[in-house]
Amino acid sequence: MAHRVISDDAFLEIALDLFRTYGFEGVSLKMLLDKTGLEKASLYYRYPAGKDQIVTTVAESVAAWFESNIFDLLNGTGTPRARISLVAERLKEFYLNGVKASILDVLSIQSGPEELRVVLRKMTQTWIDAFTKIATESGLDAVDARFRAEEALIRIEGSLIVARTVGSGTAFERTLKLLPDLLSLT
Amino acid sequence: MAHRVISDDAFLEIALDLFRTYGFEGVSLKMLLDKTGLEKASLYYRYPAGKDQIVTTVAESVAAWFESNIFDLLNGTGTPRARISLVAERLKEFYLNGVKASILDVLSIQSGPEELRVVLRKMTQTWIDAFTKIATESGLDAVDARFRAEEALIRIEGSLIVARTVGSGTAFERTLKLLPDLLSLT
DNA sequence: GTCTATATTAAGATAGAC
DNA sequence: GTCTATCTTAATATAGAC
């Protein structure tokens, strides 16, 4: 077969889609090779530590995406309500109306490298912190703001599970609509 | 090695613990054999269809346990608040304060047999129905009751994920405490 | 930096003795 | 109804040509 190339970004996007769909153990190198067109040895050239390194890189790239597309926006300018409504739109796209799973869910299962779980734990904390901050801006005291921030993330994750289990994104879309009120935003 | 026997119930309990910890693809037959003491051929004698059949049987046994320990109780006698508080206790035990994962979460990932997802979907619907019924008894209209029932399940599932990701059961235990209010129970 | 070819290990699965 | 022994396939991983 002739040389084939695929950018690192395109590779990671395909890998993300596979991992969030089938989980770490459910994705084989063969699936990654078939979807990306790479050959096995080329994959190992890019990621010498194999699947462990790929899944960790995927999680880091998602964390980076959230950083610049969700968290920075939450901490940005404009009214809290305007910011959260834009965040809800982007979450809706990232999770494809509840069709695509959360990596905080699927990849936090006890499998794969410990380093992966560290990345996910840090991303979770950053998310809760950002929600806490925007709730605080709306006048809530620190304890209540953090409480509501955790509740908001809980409902996002929980509604994604229910969406997946019953096969309908309704619950997830309703959660997104409620986000401003959940965080008590002005 | 001498003959070893293990009851079907004990086998399924060990299998449940493995599957909810490592997921379907994360559990190998070898892990099941090591934990149960059975040999491979004996396992196939009990479950000719192998891992697919085992995980489906596990899910069915959990569904049966919920039926008689959670759903029947929700549909039983006593004030709604008294019933839900007993249910919360049992959920706390089943999920070991948030340490153990939900099979509606871990086993609903796109892996394993389709039959498994059917069992999980049915169990989810039964759960939502039971929550809806008890909320209706407290005076909520049908639409609002169902709405709150879904929210309650969403928060249980979501708080289990957050508990697992951050490594603390606090969020899950708080959800259980809030259950009566979430369902607006009298 | 990607390829073909090969090696190694583990997983799922079955045959047949007891 | 469990066991030992064996089989087959798939997964991870590497060597070396281009």
Coordinates of C-alpha atoms (C1' of nucleotides) in Angstrom, one line a residue:
Chain A
M1 CA 0.0 0.0 0.0
A2 CA 1.2 3.5 -0.8
H3 CA 2.2 6.0 1.8
R4 CA -0.7 7.5 3.7
V5 CA -0.6 10.4 6.0
I6 CA -3.0 11.7 8.5
S7 CA -2.5 14.8 10.7
D8 CA -2.1 14.3 14.4
D9 CA -5.3 16.3 15.0
A10 CA -7.3 14.2 12.6
F11 CA -5.9 11.0 14.2
L12 CA -6.8 12.2 17.7
E13 CA -10.3 13.1 16.6
I14 CA -10.9 9.7 15.2
A15 CA -9.4 8.1 18.3
L16 CA -11.6 10.2 20.5
D17 CA -14.7 9.1 18.7
L18 CA -13.7 5.5 19.1
F19 CA -12.7 5.7 22.7
R20 CA -15.9 7.6 23.8
T21 CA -18.0 5.0 21.9
Y22 CA -16.3 1.7 22.9
G23 CA -14.3 2.6 26.0
F24 CA -10.5 2.0 26.4
E25 CA -10.6 -1.8 26.4
G26 CA -13.2 -1.9 23.6
V27 CA -10.9 -0.1 21.2
S28 CA -8.3 -2.3 19.5
L29 CA -5.3 -1.1 17.5
K30 CA -6.8 -2.6 14.5
M31 CA -9.9 -0.4 14.8
L32 CA -7.7 2.6 15.1
L33 CA -5.7 1.5 12.0
D34 CA -8.8 0.8 9.9
K35 CA -10.3 4.2 10.7
T36 CA -7.2 6.2 10.3
G37 CA -5.6 4.4 7.4
L38 CA -2.3 4.2 9.2
E39 CA -0.3 1.0 9.5
K40 CA 0.6 -0.5 12.8
A41 CA 4.3 0.3 12.8
S42 CA 3.5 3.9 11.8
L43 CA 1.2 4.2 14.8
Y44 CA 3.9 3.0 17.1
Y45 CA 6.3 5.5 15.6
R46 CA 4.0 8.3 16.6
Y47 CA 3.0 6.7 19.9
P48 CA 5.8 4.4 21.1
A49 CA 3.9 3.5 24.2
G50 CA 0.9 2.3 22.2
K51 CA -2.7 2.5 23.2
D52 CA -2.0 3.8 26.7
Q53 CA -0.2 6.8 25.2
I54 CA -2.9 7.3 22.6
V55 CA -5.8 7.4 25.1
T56 CA -3.9 9.7 27.4
T57 CA -3.1 12.1 24.5
V58 CA -6.8 12.0 23.5
A59 CA -7.9 12.9 27.1
E60 CA -5.3 15.7 27.2
S61 CA -6.5 17.1 23.9
V62 CA -10.1 17.1 25.1
A63 CA -9.0 18.8 28.3
A64 CA -7.3 21.4 26.2
W65 CA -10.3 21.9 24.0
F66 CA -12.5 22.4 27.1
E67 CA -10.0 24.8 28.5
S68 CA -10.2 27.1 25.5
N69 CA -13.8 26.5 24.4
I70 CA -15.6 26.1 27.7
F71 CA -13.7 27.1 30.8
D72 CA -12.1 30.3 29.3
L73 CA -15.6 31.3 28.1
L74 CA -17.1 30.7 31.6
N75 CA -14.4 32.9 33.1
G76 CA -14.8 35.5 30.4
T77 CA -16.8 38.7 29.9
G78 CA -20.5 39.3 29.3
T79 CA -23.4 38.4 31.7
P80 CA -23.2 35.0 33.4
R81 CA -26.4 34.0 31.6
A82 CA -25.1 34.9 28.2
R83 CA -21.9 33.0 28.8
I84 CA -23.6 29.9 30.0
S85 CA -26.0 29.9 27.1
L86 CA -23.0 29.9 24.7
V87 CA -21.4 27.1 26.8
A88 CA -24.6 25.1 26.5
E89 CA -24.5 25.4 22.8
R90 CA -21.0 24.1 22.6
L91 CA -21.7 21.3 25.0
K92 CA -24.6 20.3 22.8
E93 CA -22.3 20.1 19.8
F94 CA -19.5 18.3 21.7
Y95 CA -22.0 15.6 22.9
L96 CA -23.9 15.7 19.6
N97 CA -27.3 16.1 21.4
G98 CA -26.5 13.3 23.8
V99 CA -25.5 10.8 21.2
K100 CA -21.8 11.0 22.1
A101 CA -20.7 9.9 25.5
S102 CA -18.6 11.8 28.1
I103 CA -14.9 10.8 28.5
L104 CA -15.2 11.7 32.2
D105 CA -17.7 8.8 32.3
V106 CA -16.4 6.2 29.7
L107 CA -12.7 6.7 30.3
S108 CA -12.8 6.9 34.1
I109 CA -13.6 3.2 34.3
Q110 CA -10.8 1.2 36.0
S111 CA -8.9 0.3 32.9
G112 CA -6.1 1.9 30.9
P113 CA -3.2 3.8 32.4
E114 CA -3.4 5.6 35.8
E115 CA -2.1 8.7 34.1
L116 CA -5.4 8.9 32.1
R117 CA -7.4 9.0 35.3
V118 CA -5.2 11.8 36.6
V119 CA -6.0 13.9 33.5
L120 CA -9.7 13.2 33.9
R121 CA -9.7 14.1 37.6
K122 CA -7.9 17.4 36.9
M123 CA -10.4 18.2 34.1
T124 CA -13.3 17.5 36.4
Q125 CA -11.9 19.8 39.1
T126 CA -11.3 22.6 36.6
W127 CA -14.8 22.2 35.3
I128 CA -16.3 22.4 38.8
D129 CA -14.1 25.4 39.6
A130 CA -15.3 27.3 36.5
F131 CA -18.9 26.6 37.3
T132 CA -18.4 27.6 40.9
K133 CA -16.8 30.9 39.8
I134 CA -19.6 31.9 37.5
A135 CA -22.2 31.0 40.2
T136 CA -20.3 33.1 42.7
E137 CA -20.4 36.1 40.3
S138 CA -24.2 35.8 40.4
G139 CA -24.2 36.5 44.1
L140 CA -24.1 33.0 45.6
D141 CA -21.9 32.4 48.6
A142 CA -18.9 30.2 48.1
V143 CA -20.4 27.0 49.6
D144 CA -23.7 27.3 47.8
A145 CA -21.9 28.1 44.5
R146 CA -19.7 25.1 44.7
F147 CA -22.7 22.9 45.6
R148 CA -24.6 24.1 42.6
A149 CA -21.6 23.7 40.4
E150 CA -21.2 20.1 41.3
E151 CA -25.0 19.6 40.8
A152 CA -24.7 21.0 37.3
L153 CA -21.9 18.7 36.3
I154 CA -23.7 15.8 37.9
R155 CA -26.7 16.5 35.8
I156 CA -24.8 16.8 32.6
E157 CA -23.0 13.5 33.2
G158 CA -26.2 11.8 34.5
S159 CA -28.4 12.9 31.6
L160 CA -25.8 11.7 29.1
I161 CA -26.0 8.2 30.7
V162 CA -29.8 8.2 30.7
A163 CA -29.8 9.4 27.1
R164 CA -27.5 6.6 26.1
T165 CA -29.4 3.9 28.1
V166 CA -32.9 4.8 26.8
G167 CA -31.6 5.9 23.4
S168 CA -32.9 9.4 23.4
G169 CA -31.2 12.7 23.9
T170 CA -34.2 14.4 25.5
A171 CA -33.0 14.3 29.0
F172 CA -29.6 15.8 28.0
E173 CA -31.1 18.6 26.0
R174 CA -33.4 19.5 28.9
T175 CA -30.4 19.6 31.3
L176 CA -28.7 22.1 29.0
K177 CA -31.8 24.3 28.9
L178 CA -31.8 24.3 32.7
L179 CA -28.1 25.1 33.1
P180 CA -28.6 28.8 33.8
D181 CA -31.2 28.2 36.5
L182 CA -29.2 25.3 38.0
L183 CA -26.3 27.7 38.5
S184 CA -28.7 30.4 39.6
L185 CA -27.3 32.8 37.1
T186 CA -28.3 36.5 36.7
Chain B
M1 CA -6.4 -29.5 40.8
A2 CA -9.2 -31.0 42.9
H3 CA -12.8 -30.3 42.2
R4 CA -14.0 -26.9 43.2
V5 CA -17.6 -25.8 43.2
I6 CA -19.1 -22.4 43.6
S7 CA -22.8 -21.6 43.6
D8 CA -24.4 -19.8 40.7
D9 CA -25.3 -16.9 43.0
A10 CA -21.7 -16.6 44.4
F11 CA -20.4 -16.8 40.8
L12 CA -22.7 -14.0 39.6
E13 CA -21.9 -11.8 42.6
I14 CA -18.2 -12.0 41.8
A15 CA -18.9 -11.5 38.1
L16 CA -21.0 -8.4 38.9
D17 CA -18.2 -6.9 40.9
L18 CA -15.7 -7.4 38.1
F19 CA -18.0 -6.1 35.4
R20 CA -19.0 -3.0 37.2
T21 CA -15.4 -2.3 38.0
Y22 CA -13.7 -3.0 34.7
G23 CA -16.5 -2.9 32.2
F24 CA -17.4 -5.7 29.7
E25 CA -14.3 -5.6 27.6
G26 CA -12.1 -5.0 30.6
V27 CA -13.0 -8.4 32.2
S28 CA -11.3 -11.5 30.7
L29 CA -12.4 -15.0 31.3
K30 CA -9.1 -15.5 33.1
M31 CA -10.1 -12.8 35.7
L32 CA -13.4 -14.6 36.2
L33 CA -11.7 -18.0 36.6
D34 CA -9.1 -16.6 39.0
K35 CA -11.7 -15.0 41.2
T36 CA -14.2 -17.8 41.2
G37 CA -11.8 -20.7 41.2
L38 CA -13.5 -22.4 38.3
E39 CA -11.7 -23.8 35.3
K40 CA -12.4 -22.5 31.9
A41 CA -14.3 -25.6 30.7
S42 CA -16.5 -25.6 33.7
L43 CA -17.4 -22.0 33.1
Y44 CA -18.4 -22.9 29.5
Y45 CA -20.5 -25.8 30.8
R46 CA -22.5 -23.3 32.9
Y47 CA -22.5 -20.6 30.3
P48 CA -22.1 -22.1 26.8
A49 CA -22.3 -18.7 25.1
G50 CA -19.3 -17.5 27.2
K51 CA -18.8 -13.9 28.4
D52 CA -21.8 -12.5 26.5
Q53 CA -24.1 -14.9 28.4
I54 CA -22.4 -14.2 31.7
V55 CA -22.7 -10.4 31.5
T56 CA -26.3 -10.7 30.4
T57 CA -27.1 -13.0 33.3
V58 CA -25.4 -10.6 35.6
A59 CA -27.5 -7.7 34.4
E60 CA -30.7 -9.8 34.7
S61 CA -29.8 -10.7 38.2
V62 CA -29.2 -7.1 39.1
A63 CA -32.5 -6.2 37.5
A64 CA -34.2 -8.9 39.6
W65 CA -32.6 -7.6 42.7
F66 CA -33.7 -4.1 42.0
E67 CA -37.2 -5.4 41.3
S68 CA -37.6 -7.0 44.7
N69 CA -35.4 -4.6 46.8
I70 CA -36.1 -1.2 45.2
F71 CA -39.0 -1.1 42.8
D72 CA -41.4 -3.3 44.9
L73 CA -40.5 -1.1 47.9
L74 CA -41.2 2.1 46.0
N75 CA -44.6 0.7 45.0
G76 CA -45.3 -0.6 48.5
T77 CA -47.0 0.7 51.6
G78 CA -46.1 3.4 54.1
T79 CA -45.6 7.1 53.4
P80 CA -43.7 8.0 50.2
R81 CA -41.0 9.6 52.4
A82 CA -40.6 6.5 54.5
R83 CA -40.3 4.3 51.5
I84 CA -37.8 6.5 49.7
S85 CA -35.6 6.8 52.8
L86 CA -35.4 3.0 52.9
V87 CA -34.7 2.9 49.2
A88 CA -31.9 5.4 49.7
E89 CA -30.3 3.2 52.4
R90 CA -30.4 0.2 50.0
L91 CA -28.9 2.2 47.2
K92 CA -26.2 3.4 49.5
E93 CA -25.3 -0.2 50.2
F94 CA -25.6 -1.4 46.6
Y95 CA -23.2 1.4 45.4
L96 CA -21.1 1.1 48.5
N97 CA -21.2 4.9 49.3
G98 CA -20.3 5.7 45.7
V99 CA -17.3 3.3 45.5
K100 CA -19.1 0.8 43.2
A101 CA -20.2 1.9 39.8
S102 CA -23.7 1.6 38.2
I103 CA -24.2 -1.1 35.6
L104 CA -26.6 1.3 33.8
D105 CA -23.5 3.3 33.2
V106 CA -20.6 1.0 32.8
L107 CA -22.4 -1.8 30.9
S108 CA -24.3 0.5 28.6
I109 CA -21.2 1.4 26.7
Q110 CA -21.3 0.1 23.1
S111 CA -19.7 -3.3 23.7
G112 CA -21.0 -6.7 24.6
P113 CA -24.2 -8.2 23.3
E114 CA -27.2 -6.2 22.2
E115 CA -29.3 -8.3 24.6
L116 CA -27.4 -6.7 27.5
R117 CA -28.4 -3.2 26.4
V118 CA -32.1 -4.4 26.1
V119 CA -32.0 -5.6 29.8
L120 CA -30.4 -2.3 30.9
R121 CA -32.9 -0.2 28.9
K122 CA -35.9 -2.1 30.4
M123 CA -34.4 -1.7 33.9
T124 CA -34.0 2.0 33.4
Q125 CA -37.6 2.4 32.3
T126 CA -38.9 0.4 35.2
W127 CA -36.9 2.5 37.6
I128 CA -38.2 5.8 36.1
D129 CA -41.7 4.4 36.2
A130 CA -41.4 3.5 39.9
F131 CA -40.0 7.0 40.7
T132 CA -42.8 8.5 38.7
K133 CA -45.5 6.5 40.5
I134 CA -44.3 7.5 44.0
A135 CA -44.0 11.2 43.0
T136 CA -47.5 11.0 41.6
E137 CA -48.7 9.7 45.0
S138 CA -47.4 12.8 46.5
G139 CA -49.7 14.9 44.5
L140 CA -47.6 15.8 41.4
D141 CA -49.3 15.7 38.0
A142 CA -48.2 13.0 35.6
V143 CA -45.9 15.2 33.5
D144 CA -44.1 16.8 36.5
A145 CA -43.8 13.5 38.3
R146 CA -42.1 11.9 35.3
F147 CA -39.9 14.9 34.9
R148 CA -38.7 14.7 38.5
A149 CA -38.4 10.9 38.3
E150 CA -35.9 11.3 35.4
E151 CA -34.1 14.0 37.3
A152 CA -33.7 11.8 40.3
L153 CA -32.2 8.9 38.3
I154 CA -30.0 11.4 36.4
R155 CA -28.6 12.7 39.6
I156 CA -28.0 9.2 41.0
E157 CA -26.1 8.2 37.9
G158 CA -24.3 11.5 37.6
S159 CA -23.2 11.7 41.2
L160 CA -21.8 8.1 40.9
I161 CA -19.6 9.3 37.9
V162 CA -18.4 12.4 39.7
A163 CA -17.7 10.3 42.8
R164 CA -15.6 7.9 40.7
T165 CA -13.8 10.6 38.8
V166 CA -12.8 12.7 41.8
G167 CA -12.4 9.7 44.1
S168 CA -14.9 10.7 46.8
G169 CA -18.4 9.6 47.5
T170 CA -19.6 12.9 48.9
A171 CA -21.6 13.9 45.9
F172 CA -23.4 10.6 45.8
E173 CA -24.3 10.6 49.5
R174 CA -25.6 14.1 49.1
T175 CA -27.8 13.0 46.2
L176 CA -29.3 10.2 48.3
K177 CA -30.1 12.7 51.1
L178 CA -31.9 14.9 48.7
L179 CA -33.9 12.1 47.1
P180 CA -37.1 12.8 49.0
D181 CA -37.1 16.4 48.0
L182 CA -36.1 15.7 44.4
L183 CA -39.2 13.6 44.1
S184 CA -41.2 16.2 46.1
L185 CA -42.4 13.5 48.5
T186 CA -44.9 14.0 51.3
Chain C
dG1 C1' 8.0 8.8 8.8
dT2 C1' 5.5 5.1 6.6
dC3 C1' 5.6 0.5 5.0
dT4 C1' 5.6 -5.1 4.9
dA5 C1' 6.6 -9.0 7.5
dT6 C1' 7.0 -11.4 11.6
dA7 C1' 7.1 -12.4 16.6
dT8 C1' 4.8 -12.9 21.1
dT9 C1' 1.3 -13.1 24.2
dA10 C1' -3.4 -13.4 25.7
dA11 C1' -8.2 -14.2 24.7
dG12 C1' -12.0 -16.9 23.6
dA13 C1' -13.5 -21.6 22.8
dT14 C1' -13.7 -26.8 22.5
dA15 C1' -12.6 -32.1 23.2
dG16 C1' -12.5 -35.7 25.9
dA17 C1' -11.0 -37.9 30.5
dC18 C1' -12.8 -38.6 35.1
Chain D
dG1 C1' -20.3 -31.1 36.5
dT2 C1' -15.4 -30.2 36.9
dC3 C1' -11.0 -31.1 35.2
dT4 C1' -6.5 -31.1 31.9
dA5 C1' -5.0 -30.4 27.5
dT6 C1' -5.3 -28.3 23.1
dC7 C1' -6.9 -25.2 19.5
dT8 C1' -7.8 -20.8 17.0
dT9 C1' -8.0 -16.3 16.6
dA10 C1' -7.0 -11.6 17.7
dA11 C1' -4.2 -8.3 20.2
dT12 C1' 0.0 -6.0 21.3
dA13 C1' 4.5 -5.1 19.8
dT14 C1' 8.9 -5.0 17.1
dA15 C1' 12.6 -5.4 13.0
dG16 C1' 14.1 -3.7 9.2
dA17 C1' 13.3 -2.1 4.1
dC18 C1' 12.3 2.0 1.7

